[in-house]
Coordinates of C-alpha atoms and ligand atoms in Angstrom, one line a residue:
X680 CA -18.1 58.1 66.5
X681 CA -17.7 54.7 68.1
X682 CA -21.3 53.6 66.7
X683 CA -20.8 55.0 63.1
X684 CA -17.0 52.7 62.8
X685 CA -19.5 49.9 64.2
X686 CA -21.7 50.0 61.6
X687 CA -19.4 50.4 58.9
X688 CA -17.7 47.8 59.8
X689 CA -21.1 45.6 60.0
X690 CA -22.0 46.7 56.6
X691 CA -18.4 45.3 55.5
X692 CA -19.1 41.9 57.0
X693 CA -22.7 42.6 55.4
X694 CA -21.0 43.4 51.9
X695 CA -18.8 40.3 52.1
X696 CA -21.5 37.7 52.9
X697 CA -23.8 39.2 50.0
X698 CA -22.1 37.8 46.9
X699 CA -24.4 39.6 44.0
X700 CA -22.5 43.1 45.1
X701 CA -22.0 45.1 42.3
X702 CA -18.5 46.9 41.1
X703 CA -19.1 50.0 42.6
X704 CA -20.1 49.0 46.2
X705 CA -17.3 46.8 46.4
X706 CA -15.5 49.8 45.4
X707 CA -16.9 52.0 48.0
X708 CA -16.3 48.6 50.8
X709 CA -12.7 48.9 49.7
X710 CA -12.0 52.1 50.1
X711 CA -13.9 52.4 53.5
X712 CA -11.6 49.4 54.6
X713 CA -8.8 51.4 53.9
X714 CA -9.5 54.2 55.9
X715 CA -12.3 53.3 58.5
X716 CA -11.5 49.9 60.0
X717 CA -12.3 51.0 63.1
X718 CA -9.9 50.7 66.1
X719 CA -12.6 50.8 69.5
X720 CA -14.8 48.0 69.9
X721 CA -17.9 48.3 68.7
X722 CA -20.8 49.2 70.7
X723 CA -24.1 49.0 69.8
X724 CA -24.1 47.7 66.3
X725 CA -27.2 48.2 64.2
X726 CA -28.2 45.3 61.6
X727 CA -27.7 45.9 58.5
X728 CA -27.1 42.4 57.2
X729 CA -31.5 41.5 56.7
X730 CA -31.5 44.0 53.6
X731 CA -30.8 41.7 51.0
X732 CA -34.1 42.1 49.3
X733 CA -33.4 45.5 48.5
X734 CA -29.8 44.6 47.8
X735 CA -27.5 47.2 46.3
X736 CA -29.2 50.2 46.6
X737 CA -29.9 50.0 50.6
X738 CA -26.5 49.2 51.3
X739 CA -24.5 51.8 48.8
X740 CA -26.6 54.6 50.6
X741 CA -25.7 52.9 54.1
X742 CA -22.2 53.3 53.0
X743 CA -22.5 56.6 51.1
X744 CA -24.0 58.1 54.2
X745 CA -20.9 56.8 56.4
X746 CA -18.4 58.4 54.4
X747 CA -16.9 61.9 55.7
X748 CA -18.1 65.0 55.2
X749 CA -22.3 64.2 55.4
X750 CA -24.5 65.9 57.2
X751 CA -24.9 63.7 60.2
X752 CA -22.4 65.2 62.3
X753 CA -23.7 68.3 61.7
X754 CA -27.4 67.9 60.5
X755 CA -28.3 67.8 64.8
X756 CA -28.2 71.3 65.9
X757 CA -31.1 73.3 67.3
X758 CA -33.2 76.4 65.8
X759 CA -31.2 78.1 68.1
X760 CA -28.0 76.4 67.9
X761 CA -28.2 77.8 63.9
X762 CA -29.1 81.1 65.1
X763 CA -26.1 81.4 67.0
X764 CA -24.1 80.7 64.0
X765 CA -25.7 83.0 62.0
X766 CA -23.4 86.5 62.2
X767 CA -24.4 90.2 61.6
X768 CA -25.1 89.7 57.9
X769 CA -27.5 86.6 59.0
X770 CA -25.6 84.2 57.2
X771 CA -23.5 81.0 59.2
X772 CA -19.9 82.0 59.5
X773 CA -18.6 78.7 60.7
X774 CA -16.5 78.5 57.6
X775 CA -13.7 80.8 58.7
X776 CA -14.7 83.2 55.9
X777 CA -14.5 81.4 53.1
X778 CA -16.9 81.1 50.7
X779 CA -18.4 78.0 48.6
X780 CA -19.8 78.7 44.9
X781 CA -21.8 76.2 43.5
X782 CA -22.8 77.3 40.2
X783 CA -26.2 75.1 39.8
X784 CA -26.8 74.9 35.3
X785 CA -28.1 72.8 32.8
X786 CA -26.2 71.9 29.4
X787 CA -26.2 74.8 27.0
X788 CA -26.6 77.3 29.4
X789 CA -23.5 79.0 28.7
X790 CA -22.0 77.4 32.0
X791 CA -18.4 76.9 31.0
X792 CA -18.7 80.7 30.0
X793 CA -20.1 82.1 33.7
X794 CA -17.9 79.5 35.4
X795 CA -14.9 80.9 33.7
X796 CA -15.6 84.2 35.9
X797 CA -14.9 82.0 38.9
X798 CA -12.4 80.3 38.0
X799 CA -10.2 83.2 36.9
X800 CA -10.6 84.7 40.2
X801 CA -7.4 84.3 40.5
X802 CA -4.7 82.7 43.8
X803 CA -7.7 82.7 46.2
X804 CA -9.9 80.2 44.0
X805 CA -10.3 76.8 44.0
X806 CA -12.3 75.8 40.9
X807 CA -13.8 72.5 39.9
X808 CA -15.4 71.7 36.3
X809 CA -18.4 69.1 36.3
X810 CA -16.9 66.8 38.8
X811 CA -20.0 65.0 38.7
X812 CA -19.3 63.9 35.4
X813 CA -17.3 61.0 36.3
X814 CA -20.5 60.1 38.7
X815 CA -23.2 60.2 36.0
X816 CA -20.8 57.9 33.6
X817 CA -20.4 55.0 36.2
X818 CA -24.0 54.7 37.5
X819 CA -25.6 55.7 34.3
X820 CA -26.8 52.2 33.3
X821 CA -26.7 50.9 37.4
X822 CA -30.4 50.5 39.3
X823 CA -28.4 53.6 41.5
X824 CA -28.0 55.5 38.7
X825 CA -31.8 55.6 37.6
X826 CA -33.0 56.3 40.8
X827 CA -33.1 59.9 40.5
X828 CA -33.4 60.3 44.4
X829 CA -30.8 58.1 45.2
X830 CA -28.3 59.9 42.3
X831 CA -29.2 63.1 44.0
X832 CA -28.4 62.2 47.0
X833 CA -25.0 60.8 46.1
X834 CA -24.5 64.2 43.9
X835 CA -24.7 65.9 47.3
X836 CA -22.1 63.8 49.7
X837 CA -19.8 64.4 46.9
X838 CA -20.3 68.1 46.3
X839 CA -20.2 68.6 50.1
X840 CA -16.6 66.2 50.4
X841 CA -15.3 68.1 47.4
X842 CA -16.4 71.6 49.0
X843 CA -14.1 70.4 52.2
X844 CA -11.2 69.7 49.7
X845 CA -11.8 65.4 50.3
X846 CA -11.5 64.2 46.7
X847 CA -12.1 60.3 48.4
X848 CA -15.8 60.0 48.1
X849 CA -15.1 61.0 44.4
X850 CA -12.2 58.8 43.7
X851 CA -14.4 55.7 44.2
X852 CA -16.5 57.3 40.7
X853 CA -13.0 57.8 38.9
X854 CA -12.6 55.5 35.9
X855 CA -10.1 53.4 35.7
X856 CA -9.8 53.9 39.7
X857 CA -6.9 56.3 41.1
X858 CA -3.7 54.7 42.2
X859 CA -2.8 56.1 45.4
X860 CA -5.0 58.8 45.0
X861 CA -3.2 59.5 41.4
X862 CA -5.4 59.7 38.3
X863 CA -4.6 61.0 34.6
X864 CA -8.3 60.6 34.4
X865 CA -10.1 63.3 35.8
X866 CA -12.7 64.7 33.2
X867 CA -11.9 68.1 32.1
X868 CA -8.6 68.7 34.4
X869 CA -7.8 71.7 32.2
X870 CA -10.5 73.6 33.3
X871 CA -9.0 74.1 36.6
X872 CA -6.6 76.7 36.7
X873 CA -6.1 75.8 40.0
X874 CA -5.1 71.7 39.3
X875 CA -2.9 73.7 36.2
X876 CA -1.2 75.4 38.6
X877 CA 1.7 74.7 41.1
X878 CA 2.0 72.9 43.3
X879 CA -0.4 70.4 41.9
X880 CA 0.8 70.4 38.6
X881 CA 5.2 71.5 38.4
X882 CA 6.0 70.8 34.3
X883 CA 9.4 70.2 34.0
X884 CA 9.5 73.2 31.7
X885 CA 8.1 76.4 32.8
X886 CA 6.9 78.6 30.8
X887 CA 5.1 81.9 31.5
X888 CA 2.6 81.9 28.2
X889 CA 1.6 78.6 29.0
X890 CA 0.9 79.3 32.8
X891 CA -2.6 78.4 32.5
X892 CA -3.5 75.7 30.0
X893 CA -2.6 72.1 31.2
X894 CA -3.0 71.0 27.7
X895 CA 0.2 72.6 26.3
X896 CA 1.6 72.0 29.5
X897 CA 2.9 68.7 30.8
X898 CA 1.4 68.2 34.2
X899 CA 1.8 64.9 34.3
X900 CA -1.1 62.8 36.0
X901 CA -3.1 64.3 38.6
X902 CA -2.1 63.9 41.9
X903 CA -5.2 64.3 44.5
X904 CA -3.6 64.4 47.4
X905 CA -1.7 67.8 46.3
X906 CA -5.2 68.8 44.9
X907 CA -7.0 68.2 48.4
X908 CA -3.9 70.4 49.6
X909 CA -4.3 73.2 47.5
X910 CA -8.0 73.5 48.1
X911 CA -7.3 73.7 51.5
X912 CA -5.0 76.2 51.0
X913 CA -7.3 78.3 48.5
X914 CA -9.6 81.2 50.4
X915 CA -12.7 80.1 48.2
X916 CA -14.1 77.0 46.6
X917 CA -16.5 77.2 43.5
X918 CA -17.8 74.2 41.6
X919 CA -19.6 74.1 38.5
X920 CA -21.9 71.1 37.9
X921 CA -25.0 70.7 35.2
X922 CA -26.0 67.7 36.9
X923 CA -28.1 68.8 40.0
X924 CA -32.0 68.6 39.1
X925 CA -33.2 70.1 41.9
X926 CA -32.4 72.4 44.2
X927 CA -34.1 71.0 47.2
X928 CA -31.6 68.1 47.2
X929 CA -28.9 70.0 48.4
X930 CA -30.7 71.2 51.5
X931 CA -28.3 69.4 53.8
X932 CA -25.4 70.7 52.2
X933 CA -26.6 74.6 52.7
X934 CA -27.1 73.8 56.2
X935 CA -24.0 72.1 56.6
X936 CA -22.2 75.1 59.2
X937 CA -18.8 73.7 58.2
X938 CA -19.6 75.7 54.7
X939 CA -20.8 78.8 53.6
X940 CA -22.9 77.8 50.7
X941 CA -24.1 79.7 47.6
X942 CA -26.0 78.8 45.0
X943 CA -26.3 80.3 41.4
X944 CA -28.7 78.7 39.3
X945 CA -27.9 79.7 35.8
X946 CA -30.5 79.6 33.5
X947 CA -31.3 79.8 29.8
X948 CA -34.5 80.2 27.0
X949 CA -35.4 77.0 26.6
X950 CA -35.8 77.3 23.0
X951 CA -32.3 78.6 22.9
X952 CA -30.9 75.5 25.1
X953 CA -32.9 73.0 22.2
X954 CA -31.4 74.9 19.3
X955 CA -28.0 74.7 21.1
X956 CA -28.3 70.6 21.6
X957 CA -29.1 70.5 18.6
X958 CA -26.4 71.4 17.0
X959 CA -23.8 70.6 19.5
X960 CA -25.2 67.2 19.4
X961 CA -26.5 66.6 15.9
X962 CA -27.1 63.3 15.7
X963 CA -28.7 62.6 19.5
X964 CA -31.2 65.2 18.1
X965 CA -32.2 63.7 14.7
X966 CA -36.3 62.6 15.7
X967 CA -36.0 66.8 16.8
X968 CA -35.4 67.5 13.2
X969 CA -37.6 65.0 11.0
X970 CA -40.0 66.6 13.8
X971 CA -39.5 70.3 12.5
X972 CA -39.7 69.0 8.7
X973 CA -43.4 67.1 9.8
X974 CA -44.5 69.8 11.0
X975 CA -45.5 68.2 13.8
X976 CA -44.1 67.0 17.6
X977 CA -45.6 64.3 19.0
X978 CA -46.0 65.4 22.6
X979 CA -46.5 61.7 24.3
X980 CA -42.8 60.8 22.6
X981 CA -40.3 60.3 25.3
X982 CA -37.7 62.7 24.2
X983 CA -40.6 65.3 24.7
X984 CA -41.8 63.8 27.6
X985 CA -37.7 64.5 28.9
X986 CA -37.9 68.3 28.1
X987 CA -41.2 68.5 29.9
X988 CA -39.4 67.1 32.7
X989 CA -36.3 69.5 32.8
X990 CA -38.3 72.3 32.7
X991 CA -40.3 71.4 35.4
X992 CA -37.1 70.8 37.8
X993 CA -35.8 74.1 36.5
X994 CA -38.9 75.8 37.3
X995 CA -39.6 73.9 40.8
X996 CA -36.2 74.6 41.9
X997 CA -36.2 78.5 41.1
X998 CA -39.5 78.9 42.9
X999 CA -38.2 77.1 45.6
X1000 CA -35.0 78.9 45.6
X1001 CA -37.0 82.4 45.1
X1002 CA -39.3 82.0 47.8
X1003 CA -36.7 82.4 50.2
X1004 CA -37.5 79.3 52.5
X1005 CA -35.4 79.8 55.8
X1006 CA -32.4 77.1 54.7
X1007 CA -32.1 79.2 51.8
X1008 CA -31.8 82.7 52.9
X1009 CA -29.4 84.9 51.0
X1010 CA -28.0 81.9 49.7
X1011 CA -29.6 81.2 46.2
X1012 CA -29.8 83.7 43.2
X1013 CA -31.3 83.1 39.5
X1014 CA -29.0 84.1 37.0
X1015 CA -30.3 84.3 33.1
X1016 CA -28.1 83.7 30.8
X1017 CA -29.2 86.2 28.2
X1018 CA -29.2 88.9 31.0
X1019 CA -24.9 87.7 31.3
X1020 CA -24.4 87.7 27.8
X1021 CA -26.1 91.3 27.5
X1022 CA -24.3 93.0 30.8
X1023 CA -21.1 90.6 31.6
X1024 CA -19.5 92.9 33.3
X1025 CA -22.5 93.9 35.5
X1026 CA -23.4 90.5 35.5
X1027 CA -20.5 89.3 36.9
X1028 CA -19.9 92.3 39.7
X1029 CA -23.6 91.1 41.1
X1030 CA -22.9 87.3 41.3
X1031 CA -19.5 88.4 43.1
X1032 CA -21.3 90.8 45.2
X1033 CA -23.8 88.0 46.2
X1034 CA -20.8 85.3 47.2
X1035 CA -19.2 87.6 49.2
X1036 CA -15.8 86.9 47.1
X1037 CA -14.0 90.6 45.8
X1038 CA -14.8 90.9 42.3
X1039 CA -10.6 90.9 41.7
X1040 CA -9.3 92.3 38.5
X1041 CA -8.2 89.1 37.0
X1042 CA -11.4 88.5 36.7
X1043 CA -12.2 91.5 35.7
X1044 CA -9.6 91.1 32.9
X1045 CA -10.5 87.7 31.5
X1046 CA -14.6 89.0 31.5
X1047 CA -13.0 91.9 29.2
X1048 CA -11.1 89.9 26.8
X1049 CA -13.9 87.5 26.8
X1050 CA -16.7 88.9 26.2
X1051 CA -15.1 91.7 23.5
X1052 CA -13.6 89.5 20.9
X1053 CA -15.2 88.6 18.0
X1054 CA -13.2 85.8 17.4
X1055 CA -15.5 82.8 16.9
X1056 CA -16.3 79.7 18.9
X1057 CA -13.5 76.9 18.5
X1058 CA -15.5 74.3 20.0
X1059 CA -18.7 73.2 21.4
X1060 CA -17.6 73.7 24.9
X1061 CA -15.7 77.1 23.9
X1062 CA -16.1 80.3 26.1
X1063 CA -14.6 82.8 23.9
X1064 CA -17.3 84.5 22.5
X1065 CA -19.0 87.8 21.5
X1066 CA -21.2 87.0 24.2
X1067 CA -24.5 89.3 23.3
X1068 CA -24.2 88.1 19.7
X1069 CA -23.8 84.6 20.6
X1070 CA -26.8 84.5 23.0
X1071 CA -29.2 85.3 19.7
X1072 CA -28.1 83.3 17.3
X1073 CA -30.5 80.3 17.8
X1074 CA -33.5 82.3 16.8
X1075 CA -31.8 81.9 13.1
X1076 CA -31.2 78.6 13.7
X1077 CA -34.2 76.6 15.7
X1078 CA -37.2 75.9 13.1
X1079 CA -40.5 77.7 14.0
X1080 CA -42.3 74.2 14.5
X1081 CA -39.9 73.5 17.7
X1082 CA -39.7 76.9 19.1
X1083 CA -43.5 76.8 19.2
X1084 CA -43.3 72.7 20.8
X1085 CA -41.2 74.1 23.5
X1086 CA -43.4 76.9 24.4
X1087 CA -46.1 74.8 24.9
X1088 CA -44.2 72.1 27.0
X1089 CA -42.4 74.4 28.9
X1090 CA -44.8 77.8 29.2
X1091 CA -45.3 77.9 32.8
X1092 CA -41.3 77.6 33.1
X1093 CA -40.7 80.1 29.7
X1094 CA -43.1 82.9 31.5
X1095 CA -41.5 82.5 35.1
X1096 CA -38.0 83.4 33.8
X1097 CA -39.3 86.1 31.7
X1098 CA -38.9 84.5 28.1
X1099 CA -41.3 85.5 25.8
X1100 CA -43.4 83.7 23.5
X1101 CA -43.3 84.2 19.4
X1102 CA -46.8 83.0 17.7
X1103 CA -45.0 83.6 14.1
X1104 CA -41.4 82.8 12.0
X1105 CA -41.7 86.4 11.2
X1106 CA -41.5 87.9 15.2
X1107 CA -39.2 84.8 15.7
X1108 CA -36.7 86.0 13.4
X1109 CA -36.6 89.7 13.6
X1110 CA -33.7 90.9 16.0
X1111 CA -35.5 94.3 16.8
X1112 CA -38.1 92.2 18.9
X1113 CA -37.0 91.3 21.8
X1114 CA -37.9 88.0 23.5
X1115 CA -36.7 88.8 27.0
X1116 CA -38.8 90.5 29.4
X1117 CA -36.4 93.1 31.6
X1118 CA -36.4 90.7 35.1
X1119 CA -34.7 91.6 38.7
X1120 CA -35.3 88.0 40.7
X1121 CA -33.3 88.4 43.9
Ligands
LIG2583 C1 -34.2 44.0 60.1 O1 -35.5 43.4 60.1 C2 -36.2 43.7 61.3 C3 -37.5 42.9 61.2 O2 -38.1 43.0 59.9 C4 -36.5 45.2 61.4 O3 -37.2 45.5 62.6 C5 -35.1 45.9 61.4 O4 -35.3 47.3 61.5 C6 -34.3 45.5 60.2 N1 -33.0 46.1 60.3 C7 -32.6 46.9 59.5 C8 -31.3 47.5 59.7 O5 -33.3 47.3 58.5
LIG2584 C1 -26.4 65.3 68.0 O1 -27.2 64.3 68.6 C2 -26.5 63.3 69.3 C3 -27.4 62.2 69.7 O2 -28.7 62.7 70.0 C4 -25.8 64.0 70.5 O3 -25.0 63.1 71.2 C5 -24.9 65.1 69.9 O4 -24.3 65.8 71.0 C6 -25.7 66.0 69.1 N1 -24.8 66.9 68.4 C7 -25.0 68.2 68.5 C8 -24.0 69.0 67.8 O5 -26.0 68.7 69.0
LIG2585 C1 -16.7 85.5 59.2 O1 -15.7 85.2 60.1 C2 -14.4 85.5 59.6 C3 -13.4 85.0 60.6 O2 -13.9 84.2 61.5 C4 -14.3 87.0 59.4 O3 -13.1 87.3 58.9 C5 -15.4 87.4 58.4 O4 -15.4 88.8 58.2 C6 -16.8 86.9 58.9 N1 -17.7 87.2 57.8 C7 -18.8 88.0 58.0 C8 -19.7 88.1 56.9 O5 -19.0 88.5 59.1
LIG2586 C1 -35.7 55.3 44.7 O1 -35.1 55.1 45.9 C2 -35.9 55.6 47.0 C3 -35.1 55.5 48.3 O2 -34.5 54.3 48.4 C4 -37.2 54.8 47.1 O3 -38.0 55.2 48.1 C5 -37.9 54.9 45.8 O4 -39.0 54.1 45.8 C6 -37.0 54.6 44.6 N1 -37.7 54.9 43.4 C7 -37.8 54.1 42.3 C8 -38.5 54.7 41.2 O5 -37.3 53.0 42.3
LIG2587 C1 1.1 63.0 45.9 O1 1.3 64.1 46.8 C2 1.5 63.8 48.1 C3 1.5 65.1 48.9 O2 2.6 65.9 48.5 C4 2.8 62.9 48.3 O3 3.0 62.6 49.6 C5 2.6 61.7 47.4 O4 3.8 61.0 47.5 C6 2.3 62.0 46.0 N1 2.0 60.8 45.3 C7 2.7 60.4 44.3 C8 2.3 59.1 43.7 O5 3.6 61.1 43.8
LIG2588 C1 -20.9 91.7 19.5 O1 -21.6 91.6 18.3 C2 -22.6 92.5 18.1 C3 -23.4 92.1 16.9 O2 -22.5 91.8 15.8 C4 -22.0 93.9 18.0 O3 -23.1 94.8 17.8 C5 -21.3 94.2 19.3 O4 -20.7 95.4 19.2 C6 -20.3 93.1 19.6 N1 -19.8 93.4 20.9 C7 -18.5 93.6 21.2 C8 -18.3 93.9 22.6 O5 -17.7 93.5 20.3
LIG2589 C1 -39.5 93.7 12.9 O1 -40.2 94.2 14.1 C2 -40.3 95.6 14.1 C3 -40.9 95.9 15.4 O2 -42.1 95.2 15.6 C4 -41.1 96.0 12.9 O3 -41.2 97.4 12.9 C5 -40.4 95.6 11.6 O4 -41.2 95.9 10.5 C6 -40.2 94.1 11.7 N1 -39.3 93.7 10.6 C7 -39.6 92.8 9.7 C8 -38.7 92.5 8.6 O5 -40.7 92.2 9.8

């Protein structure tokens, strides 16, 4: 302990002599200030200060990987250290019993939708929508932000703070930044029954039919210290985040025996998730549809290029997940979302069943309502939906031309999951052919 406050302290000093630092390291110094400035002496002190060349990035992992909650406390122990951990179901029980969800998506995947069955658990859940997102939006256009290892690795020290309720590492990502940990800014807050919820959010009016929107309800901003206390107090932690890549990234956080990690990686038709985008973000997808009238895609463009590339991590992270290396046993499952949409209900019981959580009847409940209705979609982000309709519409609405593109840039991914091809507008079209092969992954 003595040696890590020694060289956080040293990458201060470091930080302050280096003058070109950008926003969000000085950010990350401040807050470390705050809370680290260590009492003992300090020992040994490594030398960070002769890594100017590589400037911000060296030092904003230095830091990242001195805030709480990273592996290296716990990254140490043995082969047989782990085995000891492991109980009679051969999974690590260090975690007092509780359970942490991370539901692993892309965009369009329906994610919002199979988070929702999480998140209405019910008292014993603590839910989190795309934290991440505030992440992505500050280092978007940052030298971190386009190095995709170095944004995966920060997407993992804040997963595995936020999985042991410590919102800090986060805060220093929140836009404008939290006053005393106190933010009306955190993205999609309403989609958290739990930071809806008392005690981190007590209207002055209460009203039973409102209980569980915090749009209609006045919560006030959100106070993180009473969300960090509420997790704590919750029996199970889920988090639902589009923006992990690759699955191998989070291998330190699996093996972290604080936490009892599962992973769900949802996924989706790629044709589907293109048709999707492309309505859902029109005009981001324009060169898609002067594509479609050409006739043509151009498969050097970079936009292509970019689905090439998401399909790739998508498939490289399902084979990793399904070939069961040891850090991963009974601790990954591939979900399709077509298979959810078909069989919530089933769905939903074998996802529970794999967590370890009770599939309670609120959730039961809110799969029912959800997934009956045909009520149609209110927004782009909506979950209300008559799910098995829903999941088939984009064969009506994706031109032949594209469907065909994405099959040929993402084939080897299409035939892993089970998706099957169309060589005509005709087969595309007609509902009584199916284009999902029947599957059981895990
Ligand atoms: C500083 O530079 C020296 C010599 O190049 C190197 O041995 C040392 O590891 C560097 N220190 C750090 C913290 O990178
Ligand atoms: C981890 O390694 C350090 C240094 O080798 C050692 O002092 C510490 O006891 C180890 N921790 C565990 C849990 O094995
Ligand atoms: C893990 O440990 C907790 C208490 O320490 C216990 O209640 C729970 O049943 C254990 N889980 C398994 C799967 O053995
Ligand atoms: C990204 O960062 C890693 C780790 O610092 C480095 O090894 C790699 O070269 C960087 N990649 C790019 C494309 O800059
Ligand atoms: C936030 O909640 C904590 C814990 O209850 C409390 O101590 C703190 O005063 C609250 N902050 C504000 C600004 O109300
Ligand atoms: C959903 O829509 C499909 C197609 O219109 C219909 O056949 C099915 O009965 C609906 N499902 C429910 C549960 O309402
Ligand atoms: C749709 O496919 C089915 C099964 O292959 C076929 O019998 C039917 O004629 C097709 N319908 C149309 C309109 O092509």
């Amino acid at each position: 302990m003595k040696t890590k406050y020694a060289i956080v302290f040293i990458c201060i000093v470091a930080l302050v002599i280096i003058e070109k630092e950008s926003n969000i390291i000085s950010r990350v110094s401040d807050k470390l200030t705050q809370r680290q400035i260590p009492q003992q002496t300090p020992q040994t002190p490594q030398d960070y200060s002769n890594t100017t060349e590589n400037g911000s990035l060296t030092l904003l992992k230095v830091l990242l990987s001195q805030l709480p909650g990273t592996e290296r406390n716990y990254s140490n122990y043995s082969e047989g250290q782990q085995e000891e951990a492991l109980d009679a179901f051969g999974t690590y029980n260090n975690s007092g019993g509780r359970k942490h969800v991370l539901l692993m998506a892309s965009t369009r995947t329906g994610s919002s939708f199979v988070g929702e069955f999480f998140n209405q658990h019910g008292d014993g859940m603590f839910y989190l929508f795309e934290p991440l997102w505030h992440i992505e939006r500050m280092l978007t256009t940052t030298a971190e932000g386009s190095n995709g290892t170095v944004l995966a690795g920060i997407y993992r020290d804040v997963l595995q703070a936020l999985f042991l309720c410590d919102f800090s590492p986060l805060e220093k990502f929140i836009s404008p930044p939290p006053q005393h940990h106190v933010t009306p800014d955190l993205f999609r807050r309403e989609s958290s029954l739990s930071l809806c919820e008392e005690p981190v959010c007590t209207p002055a009016i209460k009203d039973v039919f409102e209980r569980y929107h915090c749009k209609t309800r006045n919560c006030g901003p959100l106070n993180l210290t009473l969300a960090s206390e509420s997790c704590l107090s919750k029996e199970h932690h889920a988090i639902k985040s589009v923006r992990v890549r690759q699955l191998e990234t989070l291998q330190s956080l699996v093996q972290d025996l604080r936490l009892d990690i599962r992973v769900i990686q949802l996924v989706r038709d790629p044709r589907a998730i293109l048709a999707s985008r492309m309505v859902a973000f029109s005009s981001k997808y324009q060169t898609w549809k002067t594509w479609a009238q050409d006739g043509q895609v151009p498969e050097d463009d970079e936009e292509v290029k970019r689905l090439r590339g998401n399909c790739d991590n998508l498939r490289n992270s399902a084979e990793m997940g399904l070939s069961q290396p040891r850090w991963l046993r009974r601790r990954y499952m591939l979900v399709r979302y077509e298979d959810i949409a078909r069989y919530p209900m089933q769905k939903a019981e074998e996802m529970y069943a794999f967590t370890g959580i009770p599939f309670s009847s609120q959730a039961k409940e809110w799969i029912l309502r959800n997934t009956q209705t045909t009520q149609e979609a209110s927004g782009i982000y909506s979950t209300q939906k008559n799910s098995s309709e829903q999941a088939e519409k984009w064969r009506f609405s994706i031109p032949f031309t594209l469907a065909q593109a994405v099959q040929k840039v993402c084939g080897p991914t299409m035939k892993l999951f089970g998706y099957k091809f169309v060589e005509d507008e005709k087969s595309l079209i007609n509902k009584s052919i199916t284009l999902l092969e029947d599957r059981l992954f895990n």
